[in-house]
Amino acid sequence: MAFELPKLPYAHDALAPHIDEQTMHIHHEKHHQGYTNKLNAAIEGTDLEGKTIENILMNLDMDNKAVRNNGGGFYNHSLFWEVMSPNGGGEPTGELMSAIKSSFGSFSDFKEKFSTAAKTQFGSGWAFLCVKKDGSLDICGCPNQDNPLMPGVGCGGTPILGLDVWEHAYYLNYQNKRPDYVEAFFNVINWEEVGARFMKNK
Ligand code: MN3
């Protein structure tokens, strides 16, 4: 069974003005579809066919550039759409908030550390909030489509929140002003979904 482009959980214009409709169309239907197609082509007829994307990434041969780039791209964008919502923003609650406080000090300390990872990721890449094996949270930046499920990448946890800082994610609306895009992202974070992912992976 080949990987399929997941449907967006909201309309393309639902995240505006924070993320504009045209960017969502191009990002989802061109970029994410492209990673999906190229991932399927790269695993077809190999022993990776039929495995879950998590299994593929956790056991990845980092020299397999086609699967590293496109499997990473498939997974990262699938996470990205789900952790945003038109009803998002604000702050998390419950056990996730407790974990944020115990790992970073406060929500604003977390926000600053996550934003710094996103703003300072050189070139193309991602910022991730991850759950580690001991249940603590960590933040890392990763280049290109790498993510911390891959061997030796980032902070080595399971990503529960990811922010795409490739220029294709923001350039139409924000041009070179990546910090403005990072700030706007906090208005659409779906903390309910991030919290559910925390509970599942802690
Ligand atoms: Mn992207």
CSV table of N, CA, C and O and ligand atoms in Angstrom, one decimal, residues 27 31 35 77 126 145 164 166 168-169, ligand 1:
chain,number,residue,atom,x,y,z
A,27,HIS,N,1.8,24.5,-0.9
A,27,HIS,CA,2.6,23.7,0.1
A,27,HIS,C,2.0,22.2,0.2
A,27,HIS,O,2.8,21.3,0.2
A,31,HIS,N,4.2,20.6,-2.9
A,31,HIS,CA,5.3,20.2,-2.1
A,31,HIS,C,5.1,18.8,-1.4
A,31,HIS,O,5.8,17.9,-1.6
A,35,TYR,N,6.7,15.1,-2.2
A,35,TYR,CA,7.5,14.2,-1.3
A,35,TYR,C,6.8,12.8,-1.2
A,35,TYR,O,7.5,11.8,-1.2
A,77,HIS,N,5.4,17.0,7.1
A,77,HIS,CA,4.3,17.8,6.6
A,77,HIS,C,3.0,17.2,7.2
A,77,HIS,O,2.0,17.9,7.5
A,126,TRP,N,13.4,22.6,10.0
A,126,TRP,CA,12.3,22.5,10.8
A,126,TRP,C,12.7,22.8,12.3
A,126,TRP,O,13.9,22.5,12.6
A,145,GLN,N,14.7,18.0,5.4
A,145,GLN,CA,13.6,17.2,5.9
A,145,GLN,C,13.9,16.2,7.0
A,145,GLN,O,13.2,15.3,7.3
A,164,ASP,N,7.6,24.2,10.0
A,164,ASP,CA,8.4,24.2,8.7
A,164,ASP,C,8.9,25.6,8.5
A,164,ASP,O,8.2,26.6,8.4
A,166,TRP,N,11.2,26.2,5.9
A,166,TRP,CA,11.6,26.4,4.5
A,166,TRP,C,10.9,27.6,4.0
A,166,TRP,O,9.8,28.0,4.3
A,168,HIS,N,9.5,28.1,1.3
A,168,HIS,CA,8.2,27.8,0.6
A,168,HIS,C,7.0,27.8,1.6
A,168,HIS,O,5.9,27.9,1.2
A,169,ALA,N,7.3,27.7,2.9
A,169,ALA,CA,6.3,27.7,3.9
A,169,ALA,C,5.7,29.1,4.2
A,169,ALA,O,4.7,29.3,4.8
B,1,MN3,MN,7.3,22.4,3.6
